[in-house]
């Protein structure tokens, strides 16, 4: 290794020097000095540009900038121009040559200085300096004395300052390097950001460390409490609720009738450690026991199912620096959407997040700050996971993970890291954890082929058939029979699935059905929680901004919008994917049987009965409310089912709806809502719902067909006008129209454009020319019953095409048939069609920038054939603008599924559309071509027309951007098809 002199620690594989041993994160009543706030800051271009004497107490830093600590320096200046370098995004590749442990000499380095006062009486003789998170390597000086250096960006580092700290003025200087040997261990799928991004403090240190062991015996209801304490003076334990007062912490204390901790009932007992010196440390104790029983993951003797998400720490303005209210918002949103588990991908989170998980109830897979994915493209050559030279660094990260977070009852699994291959260093890390903490399981997906040193069989992005095989214990065998026997005895977890990138994910219902069918399958974690978009001004208008992704900052290598793959948009607005996931994983299932007039409730909770819920019913006739009321459901125990008959008031409402005879669909909706406030939601918050069709709609009235009347340049059929040459509908009543014509192209979604395991779907579509199909009219034939238009849709250079027959007929006569225009479209594929179609339907446009839209069908949000569980049948109202889903990268979006009828109201009149029996409806203020071309939402400009898509069917969404594509039932094959739709107008 080249000699870097005093900066050798940057490329040294060592995790650091001068640091204190890791310990638990806890609060004490001893004095502390918070050092968050504005620090003096200078960004050096590299190791040749450092300020030689910047750590001297009398150094004049008045000309330096001010930068907030905590923060990531590349985020300074946003949403305008970044002031210090710029964010850079890669998923796998390192943004520098892979030559471990070397990093570029041009290594941006932040030089920080902070002057602070230590008050008289502060116990400096027992003080530590604590950094909660610094990316990526740093060295520290206090009052000109070098304390040491450290790596491990998302881990706490402490230094002993008892010989350096003094009353009055103190000067803290920190040098932070963007790149270091530690960067090779931190190749997580996220923005590369640098700086002191978590809090800094000086604190008096009395009790050095403690480890709370709180086990629960489900067979006796007893809890066993023991606290291992490291302290210079004796310490006593008090837990008033448990009758423990001034006791020896080590115990063990056996307590009858303990209420265990779980995600559903996060029971915490308040306790306190009190040292002989007078220090008081509050405790929050949760009793629980994690175990594998007959290949099933259990907590407190009951099987659990993880309805989880992977969570990176992210904010569009502050990057990985999060305020506590943002963390709380995440936890509350998770609980409100039926999520019960978090994998802290791919590093330990801010310690306060775990406090919130303890309080509100979330199972946690706490993951180590380790990923070496960038070695995979080189065949894992020199991968640190199996290189003895890196063992100390990897074990150090493991130890700091466990020691900091060991007292959280929410943490049930330690995860060694992510996508770091396999090797002896990971096996050694697992051994260290087992020696230190046998109360939790060990996870690491990268070892799925053997599972030799883990307690969970974990895979990511596997298909439905493969998942079902794992559930049955029929996965392919491992090379070693002993490993194979071990793995088949383990619970299986999908550590990542349902890749939530762009429109989608599709297929979540299918995954959940398989998970619930096999006890071995302990659930999984959606990838991921939030889009990592960075707020940036568009430059078009003073305050218009968009969310940037990879490449938007001129990165040399990047992975585009692959960083925008969350269930939340960057501003933490739930995406349609989160609405879908909430429904798919609802913990209480309601089934309605209209024939038997019976309702069944299935409780999927593992601890809670259903008495915390209030059940309500409502009846709608054609989307209009005709009755509502409460439903008494006996408390249903976990895992049990209860059936109840329809109450008298529900029966009366349904009978009245039928008697009045509107001829429209009558739907019964059942909801289960919170009966009382929870810590994460108020009474009335909806947990689960179901719908049942009680009465189908009447058949539409028949009409007498009007003859076609040919004129100079157009053909009249009733109140509609067609172009005599093209056969195109140009006017309906008072509305000017353009179209419709057959349309098979959609603006590719991320799951069409990307495929981590094969050729993306869009390749076949482009090869077939589906994005440039020509619509050639072959004949226009008016007759006594309407107009028949024949056409062919095909691409230049292709011998395959779609033969199309449009059969138009208009109604005359009685009021029921007046102004009705019916289109029957017959599509016949010709030639070889090796690829599915993106969509199959008709498109048209009419003048306007916006319009009111009302429809009866699934809503209120978007839905597609394999992502529709979260939408419910009813009458919905919106505007064209509001119906657009603001994905970070524009793509097909906003579809309303299974629409029976709709009305689009513009200043020129209303266009009414009726499916036969249903259509998919999309209305946009821009064309599909514009949507396809746009890289960011601000590039979409309204063109003065409203673009309508009335689709017979869509190709499914799937999650092929990183996972499987749509399952077979949701693949849109090119086959002979006939579909119909009716139009009418009104003022």
PDB file of N, CA, C and O in Angstrom, residues 735-776:
ATOM      1  N   UNK A 735     -69.721  17.502 -29.366  1.00  0.00           N
ATOM      2  CA  UNK A 735     -68.312  17.324 -29.029  1.00  0.00           C
ATOM      3  C   UNK A 735     -67.489  16.979 -30.255  1.00  0.00           C
ATOM      4  O   UNK A 735     -67.837  16.081 -31.032  1.00  0.00           O
ATOM      5  N   UNK A 736     -66.361  17.687 -30.419  1.00  0.00           N
ATOM      6  CA  UNK A 736     -65.402  17.355 -31.460  1.00  0.00           C
ATOM      7  C   UNK A 736     -64.471  16.272 -30.927  1.00  0.00           C
ATOM      8  O   UNK A 736     -63.889  16.417 -29.840  1.00  0.00           O
ATOM      9  N   UNK A 737     -64.310  15.209 -31.695  1.00  0.00           N
ATOM     10  CA  UNK A 737     -63.472  14.093 -31.271  1.00  0.00           C
ATOM     11  C   UNK A 737     -62.429  13.788 -32.332  1.00  0.00           C
ATOM     12  O   UNK A 737     -62.582  14.128 -33.504  1.00  0.00           O
ATOM     13  N   UNK A 738     -61.379  13.092 -31.901  1.00  0.00           N
ATOM     14  CA  UNK A 738     -60.350  12.612 -32.806  1.00  0.00           C
ATOM     15  C   UNK A 738     -60.109  11.154 -32.461  1.00  0.00           C
ATOM     16  O   UNK A 738     -59.497  10.824 -31.448  1.00  0.00           O
ATOM     17  N   UNK A 739     -60.615  10.270 -33.308  1.00  0.00           N
ATOM     18  CA  UNK A 739     -60.510   8.837 -33.048  1.00  0.00           C
ATOM     19  C   UNK A 739     -61.901   8.240 -32.963  1.00  0.00           C
ATOM     20  O   UNK A 739     -62.868   8.856 -33.412  1.00  0.00           O
ATOM     21  N   UNK A 740     -62.012   7.077 -32.373  1.00  0.00           N
ATOM     22  CA  UNK A 740     -60.941   6.256 -31.803  1.00  0.00           C
ATOM     23  C   UNK A 740     -60.304   5.337 -32.834  1.00  0.00           C
ATOM     24  O   UNK A 740     -60.845   5.121 -33.918  1.00  0.00           O
ATOM     25  N   UNK A 741     -59.157   4.800 -32.452  1.00  0.00           N
ATOM     26  CA  UNK A 741     -58.489   3.802 -33.256  1.00  0.00           C
ATOM     27  C   UNK A 741     -57.811   2.803 -32.321  1.00  0.00           C
ATOM     28  O   UNK A 741     -57.544   3.109 -31.170  1.00  0.00           O
ATOM     29  N   UNK A 742     -57.542   1.630 -32.841  1.00  0.00           N
ATOM     30  CA  UNK A 742     -56.925   0.587 -32.032  1.00  0.00           C
ATOM     31  C   UNK A 742     -55.559   1.047 -31.523  1.00  0.00           C
ATOM     32  O   UNK A 742     -54.788   1.675 -32.254  1.00  0.00           O
ATOM     33  N   UNK A 743     -55.274   0.726 -30.275  1.00  0.00           N
ATOM     34  CA  UNK A 743     -54.031   1.154 -29.643  1.00  0.00           C
ATOM     35  C   UNK A 743     -53.471  -0.017 -28.838  1.00  0.00           C
ATOM     36  O   UNK A 743     -54.198  -0.617 -28.034  1.00  0.00           O
ATOM     37  N   UNK A 744     -52.205  -0.337 -29.051  1.00  0.00           N
ATOM     38  CA  UNK A 744     -51.596  -1.448 -28.327  1.00  0.00           C
ATOM     39  C   UNK A 744     -50.355  -1.024 -27.548  1.00  0.00           C
ATOM     40  O   UNK A 744     -49.708  -1.864 -26.911  1.00  0.00           O
ATOM     41  N   UNK A 745     -50.003   0.238 -27.557  1.00  0.00           N
ATOM     42  CA  UNK A 745     -48.762   0.705 -26.929  1.00  0.00           C
ATOM     43  C   UNK A 745     -49.055   1.412 -25.615  1.00  0.00           C
ATOM     44  O   UNK A 745     -50.048   2.141 -25.496  1.00  0.00           O
ATOM     45  N   UNK A 746     -48.211   1.191 -24.619  1.00  0.00           N
ATOM     46  CA  UNK A 746     -48.273   1.968 -23.395  1.00  0.00           C
ATOM     47  C   UNK A 746     -46.891   2.562 -23.130  1.00  0.00           C
ATOM     48  O   UNK A 746     -45.866   1.990 -23.556  1.00  0.00           O
ATOM     49  N   UNK A 747     -46.858   3.705 -22.468  1.00  0.00           N
ATOM     50  CA  UNK A 747     -45.575   4.271 -22.062  1.00  0.00           C
ATOM     51  C   UNK A 747     -44.934   3.256 -21.125  1.00  0.00           C
ATOM     52  O   UNK A 747     -45.481   2.971 -20.060  1.00  0.00           O
ATOM     53  N   UNK A 748     -43.778   2.692 -21.484  1.00  0.00           N
ATOM     54  CA  UNK A 748     -43.249   1.568 -20.703  1.00  0.00           C
ATOM     55  C   UNK A 748     -43.074   1.912 -19.228  1.00  0.00           C
ATOM     56  O   UNK A 748     -42.568   2.973 -18.873  1.00  0.00           O
ATOM     57  N   UNK A 749     -43.526   0.993 -18.392  1.00  0.00           N
ATOM     58  CA  UNK A 749     -43.309   1.146 -16.960  1.00  0.00           C
ATOM     59  C   UNK A 749     -41.909   0.618 -16.640  1.00  0.00           C
ATOM     60  O   UNK A 749     -41.267  -0.051 -17.458  1.00  0.00           O
ATOM     61  N   UNK A 750     -41.432   0.913 -15.445  1.00  0.00           N
ATOM     62  CA  UNK A 750     -40.096   0.452 -15.066  1.00  0.00           C
ATOM     63  C   UNK A 750     -39.978  -1.061 -15.156  1.00  0.00           C
ATOM     64  O   UNK A 750     -38.913  -1.588 -15.498  1.00  0.00           O
ATOM     65  N   UNK A 751     -41.062  -1.759 -14.869  1.00  0.00           N
ATOM     66  CA  UNK A 751     -41.032  -3.221 -14.945  1.00  0.00           C
ATOM     67  C   UNK A 751     -41.011  -3.726 -16.383  1.00  0.00           C
ATOM     68  O   UNK A 751     -40.736  -4.906 -16.617  1.00  0.00           O
ATOM     69  N   UNK A 752     -41.326  -2.878 -17.347  1.00  0.00           N
ATOM     70  CA  UNK A 752     -41.156  -3.230 -18.756  1.00  0.00           C
ATOM     71  C   UNK A 752     -39.737  -2.949 -19.222  1.00  0.00           C
ATOM     72  O   UNK A 752     -39.177  -3.683 -20.042  1.00  0.00           O
ATOM     73  N   UNK A 753     -39.146  -1.875 -18.691  1.00  0.00           N
ATOM     74  CA  UNK A 753     -37.856  -1.386 -19.176  1.00  0.00           C
ATOM     75  C   UNK A 753     -36.663  -2.117 -18.584  1.00  0.00           C
ATOM     76  O   UNK A 753     -35.573  -2.106 -19.162  1.00  0.00           O
ATOM     77  N   UNK A 754     -36.844  -2.698 -17.402  1.00  0.00           N
ATOM     78  CA  UNK A 754     -35.726  -3.300 -16.683  1.00  0.00           C
ATOM     79  C   UNK A 754     -36.031  -4.753 -16.363  1.00  0.00           C
ATOM     80  O   UNK A 754     -37.185  -5.128 -16.183  1.00  0.00           O
ATOM     81  N   UNK A 755     -34.980  -5.534 -16.289  1.00  0.00           N
ATOM     82  CA  UNK A 755     -35.123  -6.922 -15.848  1.00  0.00           C
ATOM     83  C   UNK A 755     -33.777  -7.353 -15.293  1.00  0.00           C
ATOM     84  O   UNK A 755     -32.801  -7.496 -16.038  1.00  0.00           O
ATOM     85  N   UNK A 756     -33.726  -7.516 -13.985  1.00  0.00           N
ATOM     86  CA  UNK A 756     -32.462  -7.854 -13.335  1.00  0.00           C
ATOM     87  C   UNK A 756     -31.996  -9.260 -13.675  1.00  0.00           C
ATOM     88  O   UNK A 756     -30.824  -9.590 -13.457  1.00  0.00           O
ATOM     89  N   UNK A 757     -32.876 -10.109 -14.212  1.00  0.00           N
ATOM     90  CA  UNK A 757     -32.527 -11.515 -14.403  1.00  0.00           C
ATOM     91  C   UNK A 757     -32.691 -11.969 -15.855  1.00  0.00           C
ATOM     92  O   UNK A 757     -32.661 -13.161 -16.132  1.00  0.00           O
ATOM     93  N   UNK A 758     -32.886 -11.039 -16.779  1.00  0.00           N
ATOM     94  CA  UNK A 758     -33.056 -11.439 -18.165  1.00  0.00           C
ATOM     95  C   UNK A 758     -33.327 -10.240 -19.051  1.00  0.00           C
ATOM     96  O   UNK A 758     -33.084  -9.095 -18.681  1.00  0.00           O
ATOM     97  N   UNK A 759     -33.844 -10.518 -20.224  1.00  0.00           N
ATOM     98  CA  UNK A 759     -34.121  -9.468 -21.193  1.00  0.00           C
ATOM     99  C   UNK A 759     -35.389  -8.717 -20.783  1.00  0.00           C
ATOM    100  O   UNK A 759     -36.406  -9.333 -20.484  1.00  0.00           O
ATOM    101  N   UNK A 760     -35.356  -7.396 -20.752  1.00  0.00           N
ATOM    102  CA  UNK A 760     -36.562  -6.661 -20.389  1.00  0.00           C
ATOM    103  C   UNK A 760     -37.677  -6.853 -21.418  1.00  0.00           C
ATOM    104  O   UNK A 760     -37.419  -7.060 -22.609  1.00  0.00           O
ATOM    105  N   UNK A 761     -38.896  -6.782 -20.947  1.00  0.00           N
ATOM    106  CA  UNK A 761     -40.051  -6.988 -21.803  1.00  0.00           C
ATOM    107  C   UNK A 761     -40.078  -6.007 -22.973  1.00  0.00           C
ATOM    108  O   UNK A 761     -40.479  -6.346 -24.095  1.00  0.00           O
ATOM    109  N   UNK A 762     -39.626  -4.781 -22.724  1.00  0.00           N
ATOM    110  CA  UNK A 762     -39.720  -3.761 -23.760  1.00  0.00           C
ATOM    111  C   UNK A 762     -38.891  -4.118 -24.984  1.00  0.00           C
ATOM    112  O   UNK A 762     -39.186  -3.670 -26.099  1.00  0.00           O
ATOM    113  N   UNK A 763     -37.847  -4.935 -24.817  1.00  0.00           N
ATOM    114  CA  UNK A 763     -37.020  -5.305 -25.965  1.00  0.00           C
ATOM    115  C   UNK A 763     -37.837  -6.015 -27.022  1.00  0.00           C
ATOM    116  O   UNK A 763     -37.719  -5.722 -28.222  1.00  0.00           O
ATOM    117  N   UNK A 764     -38.666  -6.945 -26.600  1.00  0.00           N
ATOM    118  CA  UNK A 764     -39.517  -7.661 -27.555  1.00  0.00           C
ATOM    119  C   UNK A 764     -40.552  -6.732 -28.164  1.00  0.00           C
ATOM    120  O   UNK A 764     -40.888  -6.847 -29.354  1.00  0.00           O
ATOM    121  N   UNK A 765     -41.062  -5.808 -27.361  1.00  0.00           N
ATOM    122  CA  UNK A 765     -42.047  -4.869 -27.892  1.00  0.00           C
ATOM    123  C   UNK A 765     -41.438  -3.947 -28.945  1.00  0.00           C
ATOM    124  O   UNK A 765     -42.040  -3.695 -29.987  1.00  0.00           O
ATOM    125  N   UNK A 766     -40.238  -3.477 -28.667  1.00  0.00           N
ATOM    126  CA  UNK A 766     -39.583  -2.592 -29.632  1.00  0.00           C
ATOM    127  C   UNK A 766     -39.206  -3.361 -30.889  1.00  0.00           C
ATOM    128  O   UNK A 766     -39.319  -2.840 -32.011  1.00  0.00           O
ATOM    129  N   UNK A 767     -38.747  -4.602 -30.713  1.00  0.00           N
ATOM    130  CA  UNK A 767     -38.395  -5.418 -31.871  1.00  0.00           C
ATOM    131  C   UNK A 767     -39.607  -5.653 -32.763  1.00  0.00           C
ATOM    132  O   UNK A 767     -39.484  -5.722 -34.000  1.00  0.00           O
ATOM    133  N   UNK A 768     -40.772  -5.755 -32.161  1.00  0.00           N
ATOM    134  CA  UNK A 768     -42.005  -5.953 -32.923  1.00  0.00           C
ATOM    135  C   UNK A 768     -42.567  -4.639 -33.465  1.00  0.00           C
ATOM    136  O   UNK A 768     -43.563  -4.650 -34.204  1.00  0.00           O
ATOM    137  N   UNK A 769     -41.945  -3.526 -33.076  1.00  0.00           N
ATOM    138  CA  UNK A 769     -42.395  -2.226 -33.571  1.00  0.00           C
ATOM    139  C   UNK A 769     -43.696  -1.748 -32.957  1.00  0.00           C
ATOM    140  O   UNK A 769     -44.394  -0.912 -33.547  1.00  0.00           O
ATOM    141  N   UNK A 770     -44.035  -2.241 -31.771  1.00  0.00           N
ATOM    142  CA  UNK A 770     -45.329  -1.883 -31.188  1.00  0.00           C
ATOM    143  C   UNK A 770     -45.420  -0.401 -30.839  1.00  0.00           C
ATOM    144  O   UNK A 770     -46.529   0.122 -30.685  1.00  0.00           O
ATOM    145  N   UNK A 771     -44.292   0.270 -30.714  1.00  0.00           N
ATOM    146  CA  UNK A 771     -44.288   1.698 -30.400  1.00  0.00           C
ATOM    147  C   UNK A 771     -44.458   2.568 -31.644  1.00  0.00           C
ATOM    148  O   UNK A 771     -44.574   3.789 -31.538  1.00  0.00           O
ATOM    149  N   UNK A 772     -44.457   1.942 -32.827  1.00  0.00           N
ATOM    150  CA  UNK A 772     -44.542   2.719 -34.068  1.00  0.00           C
ATOM    151  C   UNK A 772     -45.507   2.064 -35.060  1.00  0.00           C
ATOM    152  O   UNK A 772     -45.288   2.065 -36.266  1.00  0.00           O
ATOM    153  N   UNK A 773     -46.574   1.537 -34.539  1.00  0.00           N
ATOM    154  CA  UNK A 773     -47.556   0.873 -35.390  1.00  0.00           C
ATOM    155  C   UNK A 773     -48.279   1.886 -36.273  1.00  0.00           C
ATOM    156  O   UNK A 773     -48.657   2.976 -35.829  1.00  0.00           O
ATOM    157  N   UNK A 774     -48.475   1.505 -37.530  1.00  0.00           N
ATOM    158  CA  UNK A 774     -49.217   2.337 -38.472  1.00  0.00           C
ATOM    159  C   UNK A 774     -50.656   1.831 -38.570  1.00  0.00           C
ATOM    160  O   UNK A 774     -50.897   0.633 -38.676  1.00  0.00           O
ATOM    161  N   UNK A 775     -51.562   2.777 -38.574  1.00  0.00           N
ATOM    162  CA  UNK A 775     -52.983   2.445 -38.674  1.00  0.00           C
ATOM    163  C   UNK A 775     -53.436   2.772 -40.082  1.00  0.00           C
ATOM    164  O   UNK A 775     -53.636   3.938 -40.432  1.00  0.00           O
ATOM    165  N   UNK A 776     -53.577   1.747 -40.912  1.00  0.00           N
ATOM    166  CA  UNK A 776     -53.971   1.955 -42.309  1.00  0.00           C
ATOM    167  C   UNK A 776     -55.427   1.540 -42.492  1.00  0.00           C
ATOM    168  O   UNK A 776     -55.804   0.390 -42.208  1.00  0.00           O
TER     169      UNK A 776
END
